[in-house]
mmCIF file of C-alpha atoms in Angstrom:
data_model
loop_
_atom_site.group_PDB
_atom_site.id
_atom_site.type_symbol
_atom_site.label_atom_id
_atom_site.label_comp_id
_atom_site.label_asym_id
_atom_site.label_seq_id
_atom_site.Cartn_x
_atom_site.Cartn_y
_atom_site.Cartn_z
ATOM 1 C CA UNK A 1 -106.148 10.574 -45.743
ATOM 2 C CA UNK A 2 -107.003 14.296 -45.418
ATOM 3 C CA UNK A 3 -108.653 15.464 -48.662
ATOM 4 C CA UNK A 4 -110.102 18.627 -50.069
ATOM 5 C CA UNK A 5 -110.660 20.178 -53.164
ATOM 6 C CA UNK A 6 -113.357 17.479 -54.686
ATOM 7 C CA UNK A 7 -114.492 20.271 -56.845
ATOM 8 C CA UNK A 8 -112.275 23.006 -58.815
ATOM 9 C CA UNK A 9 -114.118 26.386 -59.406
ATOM 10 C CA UNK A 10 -113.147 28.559 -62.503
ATOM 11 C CA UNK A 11 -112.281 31.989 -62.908
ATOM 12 C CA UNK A 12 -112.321 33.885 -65.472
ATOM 13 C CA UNK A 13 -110.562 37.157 -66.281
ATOM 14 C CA UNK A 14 -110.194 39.395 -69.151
ATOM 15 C CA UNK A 15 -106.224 39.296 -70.020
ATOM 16 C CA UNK A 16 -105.043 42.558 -68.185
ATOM 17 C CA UNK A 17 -107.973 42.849 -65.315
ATOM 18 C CA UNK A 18 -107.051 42.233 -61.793
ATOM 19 C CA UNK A 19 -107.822 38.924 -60.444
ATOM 20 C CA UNK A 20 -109.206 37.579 -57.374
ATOM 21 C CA UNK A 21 -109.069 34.207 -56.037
ATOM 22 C CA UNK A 22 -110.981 33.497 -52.273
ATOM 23 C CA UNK A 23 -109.854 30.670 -50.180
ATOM 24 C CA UNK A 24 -111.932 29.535 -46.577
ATOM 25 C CA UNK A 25 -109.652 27.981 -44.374
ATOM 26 C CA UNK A 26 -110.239 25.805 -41.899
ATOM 27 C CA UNK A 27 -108.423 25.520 -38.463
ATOM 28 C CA UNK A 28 -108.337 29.084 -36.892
ATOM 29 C CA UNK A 29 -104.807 28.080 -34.794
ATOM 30 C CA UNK A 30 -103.642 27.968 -38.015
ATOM 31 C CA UNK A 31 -100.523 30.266 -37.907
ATOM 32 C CA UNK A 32 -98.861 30.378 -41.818
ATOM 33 C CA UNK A 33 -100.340 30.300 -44.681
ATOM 34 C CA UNK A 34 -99.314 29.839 -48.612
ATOM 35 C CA UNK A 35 -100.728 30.310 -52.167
ATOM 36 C CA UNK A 36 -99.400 27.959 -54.154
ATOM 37 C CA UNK A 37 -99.817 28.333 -58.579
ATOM 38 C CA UNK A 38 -99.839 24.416 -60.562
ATOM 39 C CA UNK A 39 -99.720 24.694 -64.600
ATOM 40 C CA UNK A 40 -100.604 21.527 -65.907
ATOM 41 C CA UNK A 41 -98.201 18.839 -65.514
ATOM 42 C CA UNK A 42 -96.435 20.369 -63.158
ATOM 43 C CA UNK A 43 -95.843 20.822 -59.102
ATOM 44 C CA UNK A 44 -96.988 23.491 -57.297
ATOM 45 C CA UNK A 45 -95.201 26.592 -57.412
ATOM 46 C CA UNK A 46 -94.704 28.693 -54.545
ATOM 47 C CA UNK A 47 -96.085 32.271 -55.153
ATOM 48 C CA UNK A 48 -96.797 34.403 -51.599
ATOM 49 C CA UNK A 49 -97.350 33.301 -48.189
ATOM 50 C CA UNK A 50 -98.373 35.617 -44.978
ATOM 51 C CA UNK A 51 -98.300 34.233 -41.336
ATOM 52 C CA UNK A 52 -101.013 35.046 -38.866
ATOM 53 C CA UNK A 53 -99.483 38.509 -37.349
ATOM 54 C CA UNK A 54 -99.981 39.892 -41.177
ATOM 55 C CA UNK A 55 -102.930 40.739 -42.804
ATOM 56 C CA UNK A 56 -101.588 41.943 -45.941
ATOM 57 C CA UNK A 57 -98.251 41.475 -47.834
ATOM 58 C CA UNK A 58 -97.384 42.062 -51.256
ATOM 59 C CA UNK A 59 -95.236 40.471 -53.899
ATOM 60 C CA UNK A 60 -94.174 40.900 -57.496
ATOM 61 C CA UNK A 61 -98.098 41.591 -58.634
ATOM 62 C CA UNK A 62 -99.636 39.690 -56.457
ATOM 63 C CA UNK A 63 -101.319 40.509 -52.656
ATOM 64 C CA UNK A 64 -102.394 38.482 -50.121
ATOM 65 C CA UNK A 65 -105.080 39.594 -47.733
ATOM 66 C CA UNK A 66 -105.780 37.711 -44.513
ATOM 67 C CA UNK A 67 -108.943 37.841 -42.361
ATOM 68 C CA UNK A 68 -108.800 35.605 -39.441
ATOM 69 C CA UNK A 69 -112.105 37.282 -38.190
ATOM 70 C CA UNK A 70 -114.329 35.255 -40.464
ATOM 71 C CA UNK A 71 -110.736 32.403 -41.519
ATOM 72 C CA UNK A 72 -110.799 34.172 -45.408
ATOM 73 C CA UNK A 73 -107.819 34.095 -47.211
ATOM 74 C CA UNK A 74 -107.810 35.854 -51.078
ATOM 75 C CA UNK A 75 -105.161 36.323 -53.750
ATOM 76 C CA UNK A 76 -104.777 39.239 -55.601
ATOM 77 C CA UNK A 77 -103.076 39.421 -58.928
ATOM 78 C CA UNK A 78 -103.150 42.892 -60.811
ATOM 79 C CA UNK A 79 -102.863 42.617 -64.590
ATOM 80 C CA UNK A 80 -103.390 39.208 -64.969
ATOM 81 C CA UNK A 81 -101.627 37.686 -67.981
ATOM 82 C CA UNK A 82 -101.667 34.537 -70.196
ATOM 83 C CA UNK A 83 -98.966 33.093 -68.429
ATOM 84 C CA UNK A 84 -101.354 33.321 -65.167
ATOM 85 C CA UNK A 85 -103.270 30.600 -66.332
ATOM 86 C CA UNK A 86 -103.273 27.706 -64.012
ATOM 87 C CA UNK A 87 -105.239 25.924 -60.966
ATOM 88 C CA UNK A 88 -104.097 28.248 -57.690
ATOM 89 C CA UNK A 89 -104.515 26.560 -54.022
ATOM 90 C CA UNK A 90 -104.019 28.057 -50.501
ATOM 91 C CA UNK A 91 -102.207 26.202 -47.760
ATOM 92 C CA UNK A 92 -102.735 26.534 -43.894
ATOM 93 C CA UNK A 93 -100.546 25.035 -41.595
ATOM 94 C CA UNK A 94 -101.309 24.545 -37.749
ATOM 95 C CA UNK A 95 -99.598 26.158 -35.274
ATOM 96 C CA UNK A 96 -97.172 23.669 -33.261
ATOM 97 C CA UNK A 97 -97.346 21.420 -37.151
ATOM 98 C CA UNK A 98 -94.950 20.938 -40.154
ATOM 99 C CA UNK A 99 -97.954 19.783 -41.904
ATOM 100 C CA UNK A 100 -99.613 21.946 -44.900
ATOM 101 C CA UNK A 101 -103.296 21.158 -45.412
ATOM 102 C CA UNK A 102 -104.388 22.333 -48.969
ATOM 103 C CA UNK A 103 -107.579 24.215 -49.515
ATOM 104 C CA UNK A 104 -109.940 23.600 -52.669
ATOM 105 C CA UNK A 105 -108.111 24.640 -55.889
ATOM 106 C CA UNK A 106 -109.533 27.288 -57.930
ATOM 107 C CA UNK A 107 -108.479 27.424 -62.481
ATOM 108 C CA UNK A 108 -108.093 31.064 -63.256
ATOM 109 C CA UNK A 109 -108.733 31.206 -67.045
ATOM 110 C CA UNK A 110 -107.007 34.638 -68.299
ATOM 111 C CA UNK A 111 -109.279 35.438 -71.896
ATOM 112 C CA UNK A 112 -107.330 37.096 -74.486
ATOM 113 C CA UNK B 1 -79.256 19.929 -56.749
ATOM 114 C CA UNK B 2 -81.449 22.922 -56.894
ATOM 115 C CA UNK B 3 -85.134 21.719 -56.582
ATOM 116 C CA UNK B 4 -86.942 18.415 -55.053
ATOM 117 C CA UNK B 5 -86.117 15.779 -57.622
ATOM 118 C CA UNK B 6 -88.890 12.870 -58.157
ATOM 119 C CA UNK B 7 -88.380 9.684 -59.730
ATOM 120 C CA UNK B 8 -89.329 8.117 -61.596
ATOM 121 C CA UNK B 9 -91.500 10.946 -63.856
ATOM 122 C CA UNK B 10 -93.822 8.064 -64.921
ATOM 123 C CA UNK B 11 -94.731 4.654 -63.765
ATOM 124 C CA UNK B 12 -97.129 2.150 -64.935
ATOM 125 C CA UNK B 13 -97.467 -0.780 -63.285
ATOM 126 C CA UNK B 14 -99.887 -3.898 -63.101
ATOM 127 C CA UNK B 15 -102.729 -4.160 -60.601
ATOM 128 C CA UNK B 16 -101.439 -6.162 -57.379
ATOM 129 C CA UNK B 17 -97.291 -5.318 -58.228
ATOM 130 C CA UNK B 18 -95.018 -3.632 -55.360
ATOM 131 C CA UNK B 19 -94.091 0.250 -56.418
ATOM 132 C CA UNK B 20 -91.520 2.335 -55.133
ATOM 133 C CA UNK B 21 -91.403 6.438 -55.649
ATOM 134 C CA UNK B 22 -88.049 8.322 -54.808
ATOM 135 C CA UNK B 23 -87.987 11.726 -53.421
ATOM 136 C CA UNK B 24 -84.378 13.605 -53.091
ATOM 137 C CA UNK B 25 -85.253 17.098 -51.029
ATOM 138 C CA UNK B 26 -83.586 20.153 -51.213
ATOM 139 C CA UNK B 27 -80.463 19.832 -49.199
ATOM 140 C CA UNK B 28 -80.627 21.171 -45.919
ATOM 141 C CA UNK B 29 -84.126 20.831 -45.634
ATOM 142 C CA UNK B 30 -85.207 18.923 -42.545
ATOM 143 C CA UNK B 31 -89.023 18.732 -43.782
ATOM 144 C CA UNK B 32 -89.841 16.283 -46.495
ATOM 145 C CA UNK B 33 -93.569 15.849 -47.146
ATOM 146 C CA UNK B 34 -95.515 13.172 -49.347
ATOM 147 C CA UNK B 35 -99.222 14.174 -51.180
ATOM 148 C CA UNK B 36 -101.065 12.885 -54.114
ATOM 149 C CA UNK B 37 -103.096 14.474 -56.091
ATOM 150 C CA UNK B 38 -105.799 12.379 -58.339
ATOM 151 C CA UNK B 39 -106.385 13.895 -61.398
ATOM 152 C CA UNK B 40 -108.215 17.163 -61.070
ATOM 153 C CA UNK B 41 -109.012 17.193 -57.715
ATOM 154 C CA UNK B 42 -106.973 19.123 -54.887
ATOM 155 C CA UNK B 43 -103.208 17.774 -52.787
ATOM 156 C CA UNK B 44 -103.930 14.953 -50.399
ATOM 157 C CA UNK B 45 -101.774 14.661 -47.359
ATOM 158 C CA UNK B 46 -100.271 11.299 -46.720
ATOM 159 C CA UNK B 47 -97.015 11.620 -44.690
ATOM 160 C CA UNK B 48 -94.122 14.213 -43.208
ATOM 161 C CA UNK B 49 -90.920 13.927 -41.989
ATOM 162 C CA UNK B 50 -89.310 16.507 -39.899
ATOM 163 C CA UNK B 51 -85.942 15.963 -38.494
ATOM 164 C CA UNK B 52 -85.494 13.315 -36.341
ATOM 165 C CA UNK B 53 -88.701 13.554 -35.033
ATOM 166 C CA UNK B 54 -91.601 10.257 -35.075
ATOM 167 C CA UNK B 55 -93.156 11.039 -38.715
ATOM 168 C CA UNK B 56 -96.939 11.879 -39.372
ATOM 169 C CA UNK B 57 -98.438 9.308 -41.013
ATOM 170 C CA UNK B 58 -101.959 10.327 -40.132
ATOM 171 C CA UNK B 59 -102.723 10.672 -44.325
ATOM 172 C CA UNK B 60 -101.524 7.605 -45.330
ATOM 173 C CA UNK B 61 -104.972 5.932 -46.431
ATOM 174 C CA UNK B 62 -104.260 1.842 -45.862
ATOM 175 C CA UNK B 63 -101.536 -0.162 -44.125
ATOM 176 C CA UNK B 64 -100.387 -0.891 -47.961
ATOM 177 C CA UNK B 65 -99.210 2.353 -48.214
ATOM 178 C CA UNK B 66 -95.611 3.566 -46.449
ATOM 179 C CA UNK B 67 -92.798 5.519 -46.616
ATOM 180 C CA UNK B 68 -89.099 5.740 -45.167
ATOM 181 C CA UNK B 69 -86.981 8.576 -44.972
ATOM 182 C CA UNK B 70 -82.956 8.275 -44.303
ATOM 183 C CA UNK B 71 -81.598 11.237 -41.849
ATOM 184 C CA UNK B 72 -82.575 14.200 -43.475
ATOM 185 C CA UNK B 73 -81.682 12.983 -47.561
ATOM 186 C CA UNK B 74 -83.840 10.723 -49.663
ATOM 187 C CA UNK B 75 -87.428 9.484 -49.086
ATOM 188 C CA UNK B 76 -89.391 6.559 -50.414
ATOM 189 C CA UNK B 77 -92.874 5.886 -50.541
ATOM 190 C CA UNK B 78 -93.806 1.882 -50.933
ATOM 191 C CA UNK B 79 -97.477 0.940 -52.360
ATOM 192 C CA UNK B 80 -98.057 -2.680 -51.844
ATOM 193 C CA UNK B 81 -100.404 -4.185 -53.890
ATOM 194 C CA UNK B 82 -101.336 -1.272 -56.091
ATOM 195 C CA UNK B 83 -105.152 -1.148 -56.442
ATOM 196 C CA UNK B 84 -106.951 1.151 -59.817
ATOM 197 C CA UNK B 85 -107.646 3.774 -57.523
ATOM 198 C CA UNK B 86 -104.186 4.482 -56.712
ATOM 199 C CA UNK B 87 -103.311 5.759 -60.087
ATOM 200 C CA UNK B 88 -102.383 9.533 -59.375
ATOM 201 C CA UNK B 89 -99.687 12.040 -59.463
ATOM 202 C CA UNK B 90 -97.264 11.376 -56.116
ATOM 203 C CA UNK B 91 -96.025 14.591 -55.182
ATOM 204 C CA UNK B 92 -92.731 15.420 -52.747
ATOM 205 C CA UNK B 93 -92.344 18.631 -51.103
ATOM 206 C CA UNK B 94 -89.258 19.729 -48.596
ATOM 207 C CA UNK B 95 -89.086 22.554 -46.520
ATOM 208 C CA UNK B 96 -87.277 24.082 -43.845
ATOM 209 C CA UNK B 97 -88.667 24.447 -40.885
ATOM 210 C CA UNK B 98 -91.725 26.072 -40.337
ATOM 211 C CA UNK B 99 -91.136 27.630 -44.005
ATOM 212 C CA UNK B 100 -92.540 27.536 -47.211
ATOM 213 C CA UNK B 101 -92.802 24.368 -48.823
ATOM 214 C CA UNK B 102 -90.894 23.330 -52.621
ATOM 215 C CA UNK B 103 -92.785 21.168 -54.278
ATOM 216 C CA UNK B 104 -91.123 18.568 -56.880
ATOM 217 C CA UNK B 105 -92.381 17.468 -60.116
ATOM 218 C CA UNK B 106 -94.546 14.526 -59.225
ATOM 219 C CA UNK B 107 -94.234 11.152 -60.259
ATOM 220 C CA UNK B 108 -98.175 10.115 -62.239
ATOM 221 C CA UNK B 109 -98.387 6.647 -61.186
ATOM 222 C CA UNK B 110 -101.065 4.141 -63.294
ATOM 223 C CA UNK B 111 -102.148 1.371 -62.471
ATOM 224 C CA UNK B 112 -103.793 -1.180 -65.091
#
């Protein structure tokens, strides 16, 4: 089966700091894309997506930048709390597809 | 009900048995998807439903793995013959279409 994310990086961010979190995707048809938050033992949460015709769009804290020049695809949280700890992973999904192809987790460690 | 319900939460089970992993979607979702995740390590696709449409089972990794899906309700995904290295957390997502994707719980499956 399709598989990525062998290898988890680690951020870490002073409690109240903004946070970034970089995702390379892979397929540039790729028309809708979705950050996704998992605390431990759980399922992924949904947090922001953006399709292609965006570059930017902003939630509750959080910001999602798109470059399709270079297929980049970052997560912006401002004040990053406690309760932001947890393994964040983008999703891409081809255009023409229902299926979501998940990009290599990153743990965002929020230091108190 | 209001999320993607998994069952069971937990199953153990003996190396060679049959096991079967329930997924109820969000109702009125025509997308159900099946991942697994090993332990920390990124979401594998395996299989999607969408609709009435021929599934994609382009993820599923060996003939012993497969999974049904009745109209647009309740999925199950069959392991034959568990083997070790299918211990992992089974995760169910549904969707509608061409929209985010809700993720359920999991089921952590171990095999011994």
């Amino acid at each position: 089966g399709e598989s990525v994310g062998l290898h988890l990086p680690t951020l870490s961010v002073q409690e109240g700091d903004n946070s970034i979190i970089n995702c390379a995707y892979s397929n540039s048809a790729s028309d809708y894309f979705i950050w996704y938050k998992q605390e431990s033992g759980k399922g992924p949460q949904f947090i922001i997506d953006i399709r292609s015709n965006m570059d930017k769009r902003q939630g509750q804290r959080v910001t999602v930048l798109l470059n399709k020049t270079v297929k980049h695809l970052s997560l912006q949280i401002a004040a990053t709390q406690p309760g932001d700890s947890a393994v964040y992973f983008c999703a891409e999904k081809g255009s023409g597809t229902y299926k979501y192809i998940f990009g290599t987790g990153t743990r965002l460690k929020v230091l108190a | 009900g209001a999320g993607v319900s998994q069952s069971p939460s937990n199953k153990v089970t003996e190396k060679g048995k049959d096991v079967e992993l329930r997924c109820d979607p969000i109702s009125g979702h025509t997308a159900l998807y099946w991942y697994r995740q090993r332990l920390g390590q990124g979401l594998e696709f395996l299989i999607y439903f969408q609709g009435n449409s021929a599934p994609d089972k382009s993820g599923l990794p060996s003939d012993r793995f497969s999974a049904e899906r009745t109209g647009e309700s309740v999925s199950t995904l069959t392991i034959q013959r568990t083997q070790q290295e299918d211990s992992a957390v089974y995760l169910c997502a549904s969707s509608l279409v061409f929209r985010e994707a809700f993720f359920g719980q999991g089921t952590r499956l171990t095999v011994v």
